[in-house]
Coordinates of C-alpha atoms in Angstrom, one line a residue:
Chain A
M786 CA -29.4 -12.4 -86.0
S787 CA -30.2 -10.2 -89.0
E788 CA -32.6 -7.2 -88.8
R789 CA -35.2 -9.1 -90.6
D790 CA -35.0 -12.0 -88.2
L791 CA -35.4 -9.7 -85.2
A792 CA -38.4 -8.1 -86.8
S793 CA -40.1 -11.4 -87.2
V794 CA -39.4 -12.4 -83.6
S795 CA -40.4 -9.3 -81.8
P796 CA -44.1 -9.0 -82.6
G797 CA -44.7 -12.6 -81.3
R798 CA -43.1 -11.7 -78.0
T799 CA -44.9 -8.6 -77.3
G800 CA -46.9 -9.2 -74.2
G801 CA -49.2 -12.2 -74.0
R802 CA -48.0 -15.8 -73.4
G803 CA -44.8 -15.5 -75.4
G804 CA -43.4 -13.1 -72.9
V805 CA -44.1 -15.3 -70.0
L806 CA -42.5 -18.2 -71.8
A807 CA -39.4 -16.2 -72.4
V808 CA -39.1 -15.5 -68.6
L809 CA -39.7 -19.2 -67.9
E810 CA -37.1 -20.2 -70.4
R811 CA -34.5 -18.0 -68.7
G812 CA -35.4 -19.5 -65.3
F813 CA -35.0 -23.1 -66.5
T814 CA -31.7 -22.2 -68.1
V815 CA -30.4 -20.9 -64.8
I816 CA -31.5 -24.0 -63.0
R817 CA -29.9 -26.3 -65.6
N818 CA -26.6 -24.4 -65.7
Q819 CA -26.1 -23.3 -62.1
N820 CA -28.3 -24.2 -59.2
W821 CA -30.0 -27.6 -59.8
M822 CA -28.2 -29.0 -56.8
I823 CA -29.6 -26.3 -54.5
L824 CA -33.0 -27.0 -56.0
V825 CA -32.8 -30.7 -55.3
S826 CA -31.4 -30.3 -51.8
G827 CA -34.4 -28.3 -50.7
F828 CA -36.4 -31.5 -50.9
F829 CA -34.5 -32.9 -47.9
E830 CA -35.6 -30.2 -45.4
P831 CA -39.2 -31.4 -44.8
V832 CA -38.0 -35.0 -44.9
F833 CA -35.5 -34.3 -42.1
Y834 CA -38.2 -32.6 -40.1
L835 CA -40.5 -35.5 -40.6
L836 CA -37.9 -38.0 -39.6
A837 CA -36.8 -36.2 -36.5
M838 CA -40.1 -34.9 -35.2
G839 CA -42.3 -37.7 -36.4
V840 CA -40.1 -40.5 -35.1
G841 CA -38.5 -38.9 -32.1
M842 CA -41.4 -36.7 -30.8
G843 CA -43.8 -39.4 -31.8
M844 CA -42.3 -41.6 -29.0
L845 CA -43.0 -38.9 -26.5
V846 CA -46.4 -37.8 -27.7
G847 CA -48.2 -40.9 -28.9
E848 CA -51.5 -40.3 -30.8
V849 CA -53.0 -36.9 -31.6
S850 CA -56.5 -36.1 -32.7
G851 CA -56.5 -35.4 -36.4
P852 CA -59.2 -34.1 -38.8
G853 CA -62.7 -35.1 -37.6
G854 CA -61.4 -36.0 -34.2
R855 CA -59.9 -39.3 -35.4
E856 CA -56.8 -40.4 -33.6
V857 CA -53.7 -40.5 -35.8
T858 CA -50.0 -41.1 -35.1
Y859 CA -47.9 -38.0 -34.5
A860 CA -46.0 -38.5 -37.7
A861 CA -49.3 -38.7 -39.7
F862 CA -50.4 -35.5 -37.9
I863 CA -47.4 -33.4 -38.8
A864 CA -46.6 -34.7 -42.2
P865 CA -49.3 -32.8 -44.1
A866 CA -48.3 -29.6 -42.1
L867 CA -44.7 -30.0 -43.2
L868 CA -45.8 -30.4 -46.8
A869 CA -47.8 -27.1 -46.5
T870 CA -44.8 -25.4 -44.8
S871 CA -42.3 -26.5 -47.4
A872 CA -44.6 -25.3 -50.2
M873 CA -44.8 -22.0 -48.4
N874 CA -41.1 -21.7 -47.7
G875 CA -39.9 -22.7 -51.1
A876 CA -42.2 -20.3 -52.9
F877 CA -41.8 -17.5 -50.4
Y878 CA -38.0 -17.5 -50.3
D879 CA -37.8 -17.8 -54.0
S880 CA -40.0 -14.8 -54.5
T881 CA -38.4 -12.7 -51.7
W882 CA -34.6 -13.2 -51.4
N883 CA -34.2 -14.2 -55.0
V884 CA -36.4 -11.5 -56.3
F885 CA -34.8 -8.9 -54.1
F886 CA -31.4 -9.7 -55.4
K887 CA -32.6 -9.5 -59.0
L888 CA -34.5 -6.3 -58.4
R889 CA -31.9 -4.3 -56.5
F890 CA -28.6 -5.8 -57.4
A891 CA -28.6 -7.6 -60.6
K892 CA -31.2 -5.1 -62.1
L893 CA -32.6 -8.0 -64.0
Y894 CA -36.1 -6.8 -64.1
E895 CA -35.0 -3.4 -65.3
A896 CA -33.3 -5.2 -68.2
M897 CA -36.3 -7.4 -68.9
L898 CA -38.7 -4.5 -69.0
Q899 CA -36.4 -2.7 -71.5
T900 CA -37.5 -5.4 -73.9
S901 CA -41.0 -6.0 -75.1
L902 CA -41.8 -7.9 -71.9
S903 CA -44.6 -6.4 -69.8
P904 CA -44.6 -6.2 -66.0
W905 CA -47.4 -8.8 -66.0
N906 CA -45.1 -11.2 -68.0
V907 CA -42.2 -10.7 -65.6
A908 CA -44.4 -11.1 -62.5
L909 CA -46.2 -14.2 -63.8
G910 CA -43.0 -15.8 -65.2
E911 CA -41.1 -15.4 -61.9
I912 CA -44.0 -16.7 -59.9
L913 CA -44.5 -19.7 -62.2
M914 CA -40.8 -20.6 -61.6
A915 CA -41.5 -20.6 -57.8
L916 CA -44.5 -22.9 -58.4
F917 CA -42.4 -25.3 -60.4
R918 CA -40.2 -25.7 -57.4
G919 CA -43.2 -26.2 -55.1
F920 CA -44.5 -28.8 -57.5
L921 CA -41.3 -30.8 -57.5
Y922 CA -41.0 -30.8 -53.7
A923 CA -44.6 -31.7 -53.2
L924 CA -44.3 -34.7 -55.5
G925 CA -41.1 -35.9 -53.8
F926 CA -42.6 -35.5 -50.3
L927 CA -45.7 -37.3 -51.2
G928 CA -43.6 -40.2 -52.4
V929 CA -41.8 -40.2 -49.0
L930 CA -45.1 -40.2 -47.2
A931 CA -46.3 -43.1 -49.2
I932 CA -43.2 -45.1 -48.5
M933 CA -43.5 -44.4 -44.8
G934 CA -47.1 -45.6 -44.9
L935 CA -48.5 -42.2 -43.9
V936 CA -50.9 -42.0 -46.8
T937 CA -54.3 -43.5 -46.2
S938 CA -56.6 -41.9 -48.8
W939 CA -56.6 -41.4 -52.5
W940 CA -57.4 -37.7 -51.8
A941 CA -53.8 -37.4 -50.8
L942 CA -53.0 -37.2 -54.5
A943 CA -54.8 -33.8 -54.4
M944 CA -52.0 -32.6 -52.0
V945 CA -49.8 -32.0 -55.0
P946 CA -52.0 -29.4 -56.8
V947 CA -52.9 -27.9 -53.4
A948 CA -49.2 -27.5 -52.6
V949 CA -48.9 -25.6 -55.9
L950 CA -51.9 -23.4 -54.9
I951 CA -50.3 -22.6 -51.5
A952 CA -47.1 -21.8 -53.2
F953 CA -49.0 -19.6 -55.7
G954 CA -50.5 -17.6 -52.9
F955 CA -47.2 -17.1 -51.1
A956 CA -45.1 -16.4 -54.2
A957 CA -47.5 -13.8 -55.5
L958 CA -47.7 -12.0 -52.2
G959 CA -44.0 -12.4 -51.5
M960 CA -42.9 -10.8 -54.7
G961 CA -45.3 -7.9 -54.2
V962 CA -44.0 -7.3 -50.7
T963 CA -40.4 -7.5 -51.8
S964 CA -40.9 -4.7 -54.3
F965 CA -41.4 -2.4 -51.3
L966 CA -38.1 -3.3 -49.7
T967 CA -34.9 -1.4 -50.4
R968 CA -32.4 -2.8 -47.9
F969 CA -31.1 -6.2 -46.9
Q970 CA -31.9 -5.6 -43.2
Q971 CA -35.5 -5.2 -44.0
M972 CA -35.5 -8.8 -45.4
D973 CA -34.7 -10.0 -41.9
L974 CA -38.1 -8.7 -40.9
L975 CA -39.7 -11.3 -43.2
N976 CA -38.2 -14.1 -41.1
F977 CA -40.0 -12.5 -38.2
V978 CA -43.3 -13.2 -40.0
M979 CA -42.4 -16.6 -41.4
L980 CA -40.9 -18.3 -38.4
P981 CA -43.7 -17.5 -36.0
M982 CA -46.2 -18.4 -38.7
F983 CA -44.5 -21.9 -39.0
L984 CA -44.4 -22.4 -35.2
F985 CA -47.9 -21.2 -34.4
S986 CA -50.0 -22.4 -37.3
A987 CA -51.0 -25.7 -35.6
T988 CA -48.2 -27.3 -37.5
L989 CA -46.5 -29.3 -34.7
Y990 CA -49.5 -29.5 -32.2
P991 CA -53.3 -28.9 -32.5
I992 CA -54.6 -25.4 -32.4
T993 CA -56.7 -26.3 -29.3
V994 CA -53.7 -25.9 -27.0
Y995 CA -54.2 -22.1 -27.4
P996 CA -56.8 -19.9 -25.6
E997 CA -59.7 -19.0 -27.9
V998 CA -58.5 -15.5 -28.7
V999 CA -55.2 -16.8 -29.9
Q1000 CA -57.0 -19.4 -32.0
W1001 CA -58.8 -16.7 -33.9
F1002 CA -55.6 -14.9 -34.6
V1003 CA -54.0 -18.1 -35.9
M1004 CA -57.0 -18.8 -38.1
A1005 CA -56.3 -15.5 -39.8
L1006 CA -52.9 -16.7 -40.9
P1007 CA -52.6 -18.2 -44.4
L1008 CA -50.4 -21.1 -43.4
W1009 CA -53.0 -22.4 -41.0
H1010 CA -55.5 -22.7 -43.9
G1011 CA -52.8 -24.5 -45.9
V1012 CA -52.0 -26.9 -43.0
E1013 CA -55.7 -27.7 -42.4
L1014 CA -56.3 -28.2 -46.0
M1015 CA -53.4 -30.7 -46.3
R1016 CA -54.4 -32.4 -43.1
Q1017 CA -58.0 -33.0 -44.4
L1018 CA -56.8 -34.3 -47.7
S1019 CA -54.3 -36.6 -46.1
V1020 CA -57.1 -38.7 -44.6
G1021 CA -59.8 -37.8 -47.1
Y1022 CA -62.0 -35.9 -44.6
L1023 CA -63.6 -33.1 -46.6
T1024 CA -66.1 -30.5 -45.2
T1025 CA -67.3 -27.0 -46.1
A1026 CA -64.3 -25.7 -44.3
T1027 CA -62.2 -27.2 -47.2
L1028 CA -63.8 -24.7 -49.5
V1029 CA -63.0 -21.8 -47.2
H1030 CA -59.4 -22.9 -47.1
V1031 CA -59.2 -23.1 -50.9
G1032 CA -61.0 -19.8 -51.2
Y1033 CA -58.5 -18.1 -48.9
F1034 CA -55.6 -19.1 -51.2
L1035 CA -57.4 -18.1 -54.4
A1036 CA -58.1 -14.7 -52.9
M1037 CA -54.5 -14.4 -51.7
T1038 CA -53.2 -15.3 -55.1
A1039 CA -55.4 -12.8 -56.9
A1040 CA -54.4 -10.0 -54.5
G1041 CA -50.7 -10.9 -54.7
L1042 CA -50.7 -10.9 -58.5
W1043 CA -52.5 -7.6 -58.7
L1044 CA -50.1 -6.0 -56.2
T1045 CA -47.0 -7.3 -57.8
T1046 CA -48.0 -6.2 -61.3
R1047 CA -49.0 -2.8 -60.1
R1048 CA -45.7 -2.4 -58.2
L1049 CA -43.5 -3.4 -61.1
R1050 CA -45.3 -1.0 -63.3
A1051 CA -44.9 1.8 -60.7
L1052 CA -41.2 1.0 -60.2
F1053 CA -40.2 0.8 -63.8
L1054 CA -42.6 2.5 -66.2
R1055 CA -43.1 5.8 -64.4
Chain B
M697 CA -0.7 20.0 -47.4
T698 CA -2.4 22.9 -45.8
E699 CA -4.0 23.0 -42.3
Q700 CA -7.5 23.0 -43.8
T701 CA -7.2 19.8 -45.8
V702 CA -5.5 18.0 -42.9
G703 CA -8.4 18.7 -40.6
H704 CA -11.2 18.1 -43.0
H705 CA -12.6 15.1 -41.1
S706 CA -13.3 17.1 -38.0
D707 CA -15.4 14.4 -36.4
D708 CA -12.8 11.6 -37.0
L709 CA -9.6 11.2 -35.1
D710 CA -7.1 13.6 -36.5
T711 CA -4.1 11.2 -36.7
T712 CA -1.7 13.6 -38.3
S713 CA -2.0 16.3 -35.6
L714 CA -2.0 13.6 -33.0
A715 CA 1.3 12.3 -34.2
Y716 CA 2.9 15.8 -34.4
S717 CA 1.6 16.6 -30.9
G718 CA 3.9 13.9 -29.6
R719 CA 1.0 12.1 -27.9
A720 CA 0.8 9.2 -30.4
P721 CA 3.5 6.6 -30.3
G722 CA 5.9 6.1 -33.1
H723 CA 5.5 3.7 -36.0
A724 CA 7.7 1.0 -34.3
E725 CA 5.7 1.2 -31.1
M726 CA 2.4 1.1 -33.1
A727 CA 3.6 -2.0 -34.9
A728 CA 4.6 -3.6 -31.7
R729 CA 1.2 -3.0 -30.2
A730 CA -0.5 -4.4 -33.3
H731 CA 1.5 -7.6 -32.8
R732 CA 0.5 -7.8 -29.2
F733 CA -3.1 -6.7 -29.3
G734 CA -4.0 -7.3 -33.0
V735 CA -6.7 -9.9 -32.2
W736 CA -8.5 -7.3 -30.0
Y737 CA -8.0 -4.5 -32.6
Y738 CA -9.6 -6.6 -35.3
A739 CA -12.3 -7.9 -33.0
E740 CA -13.2 -4.3 -32.3
T741 CA -13.5 -3.5 -36.0
V742 CA -15.8 -6.4 -36.5
L743 CA -18.0 -5.5 -33.5
R744 CA -18.2 -1.9 -34.7
T745 CA -19.5 -3.0 -38.1
M746 CA -22.0 -5.3 -36.3
R747 CA -23.3 -2.3 -34.5
A748 CA -25.1 -1.2 -37.7
F749 CA -27.4 -4.2 -37.2
I750 CA -28.0 -3.8 -33.5
V751 CA -31.8 -3.4 -33.8
P752 CA -32.5 -6.5 -35.9
G753 CA -29.8 -8.2 -33.8
L754 CA -31.6 -7.4 -30.5
L755 CA -34.9 -8.3 -32.1
N756 CA -33.4 -11.7 -32.9
A757 CA -31.8 -12.1 -29.5
V758 CA -35.1 -11.5 -27.7
G759 CA -37.6 -12.7 -30.3
L760 CA -36.2 -16.1 -31.0
P761 CA -36.1 -17.3 -27.4
L762 CA -39.6 -16.1 -26.8
L763 CA -40.9 -17.8 -30.0
Y764 CA -39.2 -21.1 -29.3
I765 CA -40.1 -21.2 -25.6
V766 CA -43.7 -20.5 -26.3
A767 CA -44.1 -22.7 -29.3
M768 CA -41.8 -25.6 -28.4
G769 CA -41.8 -25.5 -24.6
L770 CA -45.5 -24.7 -24.0
G771 CA -47.2 -25.8 -27.2
L772 CA -45.4 -29.1 -27.8
G773 CA -45.1 -29.5 -24.0
S774 CA -48.8 -29.7 -23.7
L775 CA -48.8 -32.7 -26.1
V776 CA -46.0 -34.4 -24.2
S777 CA -47.7 -34.0 -20.9
G778 CA -50.7 -35.7 -22.5
G779 CA -48.4 -38.5 -23.8
V780 CA -45.5 -39.7 -21.7
G781 CA -45.9 -36.8 -19.2
R782 CA -42.4 -36.0 -18.0
V783 CA -39.2 -36.4 -19.9
D784 CA -35.8 -37.1 -18.3
G785 CA -37.6 -36.7 -14.9
V786 CA -38.7 -33.0 -15.5
D787 CA -41.5 -31.2 -17.4
Y788 CA -41.0 -30.7 -21.1
L789 CA -40.2 -27.0 -20.9
T790 CA -37.4 -27.6 -18.4
F791 CA -36.1 -30.4 -20.7
V792 CA -36.2 -28.5 -23.9
V793 CA -34.9 -25.1 -22.9
P794 CA -31.2 -25.9 -22.4
A795 CA -31.2 -27.6 -25.8
L796 CA -32.9 -24.5 -27.4
L797 CA -30.4 -22.2 -25.8
V798 CA -27.4 -24.2 -27.1
S799 CA -28.8 -24.9 -30.5
T800 CA -29.8 -21.3 -31.3
A801 CA -26.3 -20.3 -30.5
V802 CA -24.8 -23.0 -32.6
M803 CA -27.2 -22.4 -35.5
S804 CA -26.6 -18.6 -35.5
M805 CA -22.9 -19.4 -36.0
S806 CA -23.7 -20.6 -39.6
G807 CA -24.9 -17.1 -40.4
E808 CA -21.8 -15.4 -38.9
M809 CA -19.2 -17.8 -40.2
T810 CA -20.2 -18.2 -43.9
F811 CA -21.2 -15.1 -45.9
P812 CA -19.3 -12.5 -43.7
I813 CA -16.1 -14.6 -44.1
M814 CA -16.5 -14.8 -47.8
A815 CA -17.2 -11.1 -47.9
G816 CA -13.9 -10.4 -46.1
F817 CA -12.0 -12.3 -48.8
K818 CA -14.0 -11.8 -51.9
W819 CA -16.9 -9.4 -52.0
M820 CA -15.9 -6.5 -49.6
R821 CA -12.3 -7.6 -49.2
T822 CA -12.3 -6.2 -45.7
Y823 CA -9.3 -8.4 -44.7
Y824 CA -6.9 -7.1 -47.1
G825 CA -6.5 -3.6 -45.6
P826 CA -5.6 -4.7 -42.1
A827 CA -3.5 -7.5 -43.6
A828 CA -1.3 -4.8 -45.2
T829 CA -0.6 -3.3 -41.7
G830 CA 1.2 -4.7 -38.7
L831 CA -1.7 -7.1 -38.1
R832 CA -1.0 -10.7 -39.0
P833 CA -3.5 -12.8 -40.9
G834 CA -3.8 -15.2 -38.0
Q835 CA -4.8 -12.3 -35.8
L836 CA -7.6 -11.4 -38.2
A837 CA -8.9 -15.0 -38.1
T838 CA -8.9 -15.1 -34.3
G839 CA -10.1 -11.5 -34.0
H840 CA -13.1 -12.2 -36.2
L841 CA -14.0 -15.3 -34.2
L842 CA -13.5 -13.4 -30.9
A843 CA -16.0 -10.7 -32.0
V844 CA -18.6 -13.3 -32.9
I845 CA -18.0 -15.0 -29.5
I846 CA -18.6 -11.6 -27.7
R847 CA -21.8 -11.1 -29.7
F848 CA -23.1 -14.6 -28.8
A849 CA -22.2 -14.1 -25.2
I850 CA -24.6 -11.2 -25.1
Q851 CA -27.3 -13.0 -27.1
T852 CA -27.1 -16.2 -25.0
T853 CA -27.2 -14.2 -21.7
I854 CA -30.5 -12.6 -22.9
F855 CA -31.9 -16.0 -23.7
Y856 CA -30.8 -17.2 -20.3
I857 CA -32.6 -14.3 -18.6
I858 CA -35.8 -15.0 -20.6
A859 CA -35.6 -18.7 -19.6
L860 CA -35.3 -17.7 -16.0
M861 CA -38.4 -15.4 -16.4
F862 CA -40.4 -18.3 -17.8
G863 CA -39.3 -20.5 -14.9
A864 CA -37.7 -22.9 -17.3
T865 CA -34.6 -23.1 -15.1
Q866 CA -33.7 -22.0 -11.6
P867 CA -31.0 -19.5 -10.8
G868 CA -27.7 -21.0 -9.6
W869 CA -25.5 -23.5 -11.5
S870 CA -27.8 -23.1 -14.5
V871 CA -25.8 -19.9 -15.4
L872 CA -23.1 -22.2 -16.7
M873 CA -25.4 -22.8 -19.7
V874 CA -24.2 -19.5 -21.1
P875 CA -20.5 -20.4 -21.3
I876 CA -21.5 -24.0 -22.4
A877 CA -23.6 -22.6 -25.3
I878 CA -20.7 -20.3 -26.3
L879 CA -18.2 -23.2 -26.2
A880 CA -20.6 -25.4 -28.3
A881 CA -21.1 -22.6 -30.8
T882 CA -17.4 -22.0 -31.1
A883 CA -16.7 -25.7 -31.6
F884 CA -18.9 -25.5 -34.7
G885 CA -18.0 -21.9 -35.7
A886 CA -14.2 -22.2 -35.8
P887 CA -14.0 -25.2 -38.2
L888 CA -16.7 -23.6 -40.3
Q889 CA -14.7 -20.3 -40.4
A890 CA -11.7 -22.3 -41.7
Y891 CA -13.9 -24.0 -44.3
A892 CA -15.5 -20.7 -45.5
A893 CA -12.1 -19.0 -45.7
S894 CA -10.8 -21.8 -47.9
L895 CA -13.6 -21.3 -50.5
E896 CA -12.7 -19.4 -53.6
G897 CA -16.1 -18.7 -55.1
E898 CA -19.7 -18.6 -53.9
G899 CA -21.5 -21.7 -55.1
F900 CA -23.9 -24.0 -53.5
Q901 CA -21.6 -24.8 -50.5
F902 CA -23.2 -22.6 -48.0
S903 CA -26.7 -23.8 -48.9
F904 CA -25.4 -27.3 -48.4
V905 CA -23.9 -26.5 -45.1
Q906 CA -27.2 -25.1 -44.0
R907 CA -29.3 -28.0 -45.3
F908 CA -27.1 -31.0 -44.6
I909 CA -25.2 -30.0 -41.5
V910 CA -27.0 -27.2 -39.6
M911 CA -30.5 -28.5 -40.0
P912 CA -29.8 -32.1 -39.2
M913 CA -27.6 -31.0 -36.3
F914 CA -30.6 -29.1 -34.9
L915 CA -33.1 -31.8 -35.4
F916 CA -31.1 -35.0 -34.6
S917 CA -29.1 -33.9 -31.6
G918 CA -31.6 -34.8 -28.9
T919 CA -32.9 -31.3 -28.9
F920 CA -36.6 -32.0 -28.7
F921 CA -36.4 -35.6 -27.3
P922 CA -33.7 -37.7 -25.7
L923 CA -31.3 -39.0 -28.3
S924 CA -31.9 -42.5 -27.0
V925 CA -35.5 -42.7 -28.4
M926 CA -34.0 -42.4 -31.9
P927 CA -33.2 -45.5 -33.8
V928 CA -29.5 -46.4 -33.4
Y929 CA -28.7 -45.7 -37.1
L930 CA -29.7 -42.0 -36.6
Q931 CA -28.0 -41.5 -33.2
W932 CA -24.5 -41.1 -34.7
I933 CA -25.5 -37.7 -35.9
G934 CA -25.9 -36.6 -32.3
W935 CA -22.6 -38.1 -31.3
L936 CA -20.8 -36.0 -33.9
S937 CA -22.7 -32.9 -33.3
P938 CA -21.5 -30.0 -31.0
V939 CA -25.2 -29.3 -30.3
W940 CA -25.6 -32.7 -28.6
H941 CA -22.4 -32.4 -26.5
G942 CA -23.4 -28.9 -25.5
T943 CA -27.0 -29.8 -24.8
Q944 CA -26.0 -32.6 -22.5
L945 CA -23.7 -30.3 -20.5
A946 CA -26.4 -27.6 -20.4
R947 CA -29.0 -30.1 -19.1
A948 CA -26.7 -31.2 -16.4
A949 CA -26.1 -27.5 -15.4
S950 CA -29.8 -26.5 -15.7
Y951 CA -31.7 -29.2 -13.8
G952 CA -29.0 -31.6 -12.8
A953 CA -29.7 -34.1 -15.5
A954 CA -27.9 -37.4 -14.7
V955 CA -24.7 -37.3 -16.9
E956 CA -21.8 -39.4 -15.6
G957 CA -18.6 -37.7 -14.7
W958 CA -16.5 -39.3 -17.5
L959 CA -19.2 -38.3 -20.1
I960 CA -19.0 -34.7 -18.9
A961 CA -15.2 -34.9 -19.5
V962 CA -15.8 -36.4 -23.0
H963 CA -18.3 -33.6 -23.9
L964 CA -16.0 -30.9 -22.8
L965 CA -13.0 -32.5 -24.5
V966 CA -14.8 -32.9 -27.8
L967 CA -16.0 -29.3 -27.8
A968 CA -12.6 -27.9 -26.8
A969 CA -10.7 -30.1 -29.3
A970 CA -13.0 -28.9 -32.2
T971 CA -12.6 -25.3 -31.1
V972 CA -8.8 -25.5 -31.0
A973 CA -8.4 -27.5 -34.2
G974 CA -10.8 -25.2 -36.0
A975 CA -9.1 -22.0 -34.8
L976 CA -5.6 -23.3 -35.7
L977 CA -6.8 -24.4 -39.1
A978 CA -8.5 -21.0 -39.7
R979 CA -5.3 -19.2 -38.8
R980 CA -3.4 -21.3 -41.3
V981 CA -5.9 -20.7 -44.1
Y982 CA -6.0 -17.0 -43.5
T983 CA -2.2 -16.8 -43.5
R984 CA -1.9 -18.8 -46.7
R985 CA -4.6 -16.7 -48.4
L986 CA -3.5 -13.2 -47.3
T987 CA 0.2 -13.6 -47.8
S988 CA 0.3 -15.3 -51.2

């Protein structure tokens, strides 16, 4: 590329949307060249869970009371929760382990920020990649639910954008948190937040099995809001609580984006 | 070399002065010992490196059983008691705990027998130093496996004690769950070690092992419900899985689940065969790779 070509390219890429697109383009190139099989295989995890727990446990449990107190099969009860969980996991691991590696070992962000890309471009670009993954999985999983006859309302279509919203919240926050970590061992601590969150967020059984104090604690966790939101949409039972759940994720996303951008700026543009 | 430079690692073992003092055996004797105890030497090395992660390790060893027992045993158990009530003649917590004990040991194996093995050959190349001494490659393979077994023996014992505290099992024969879990974990770990050692480059293989072997093994091995409630076309996963064989044995040990005598023999045989075959294969792969 001649000097004149470079001069004509650079101004367009400074900040703004062009920068985010460049980060996205890199992400898609990596997927195409290297890890599309890993990407696709991630879809099977919630499906395995649904098959095993929905069919097997369903035989032991029978019906469970779903949104609005309606009785639903156990498979119909856990399916929306598994979709919320897979949106969370996909986005969160993408934006923690993956970002940690790029930040501390590959020094990718350092390189990116040497160009005209801004911290905001890098943060948003990486997070959008995590969302793309969440979107794919949600679409696939919804298809599986439809085939298994677990979808009973048109509102279920809204589960796809909601999965992306959940992923957005976790990806934004995850990347911000990762920027504070410096050693691999600290990453293990994240599992100690994520696994309990999965197990205790009323995913596999109703929140009512807990004493009231524990219930309040669970309601503070983001995944619980995601699970409830998905569960309501799966049967089309919407209340004012629906708005609270959506609001929780909007706030979480905003806070995460603010934190991540600030941290990248602090780390590299001192 | 002057005295000062010889002794500059004052806190380490000063091998030179040890040799000249006449207390250390000669090279021939050292080599002979390496041949005899090489497996233990290498196991010690691996255990010492693991010591760096003792705090997160203990957190795992105590935290995971607690989480699983509370979430699966008590939470899911309350649903089951509202549904069918008892499973296999016992309450749900008693039913599920032997399976959780076995499956956490088996699943932890995938962490120990994938990336650390590749690190030994490729990233950190920790195998090549010892391989250049009197230690044989086969001893490195077995030593590494032995170190991991020792680690899981500790971890599983902690799980067992927690299960006792929750009243999920009664003291007595149930203590056999610890060796059973270790046998099941080794039956999975040894072949996995051989496979990981045979890989030249890091690709998607380990993610695939995690997603298409470890996860299904955990979910479809009669861990959370008797294998018999699954449709027949999914039961074969359990028959192949060390988790199922180990879980059946552990249930018999924990609460006297009715498992026929010949089936107990089959479970033990499958697990022992997989362990021996995996360990032999791993020795061969290590030897081929470290001596070529």
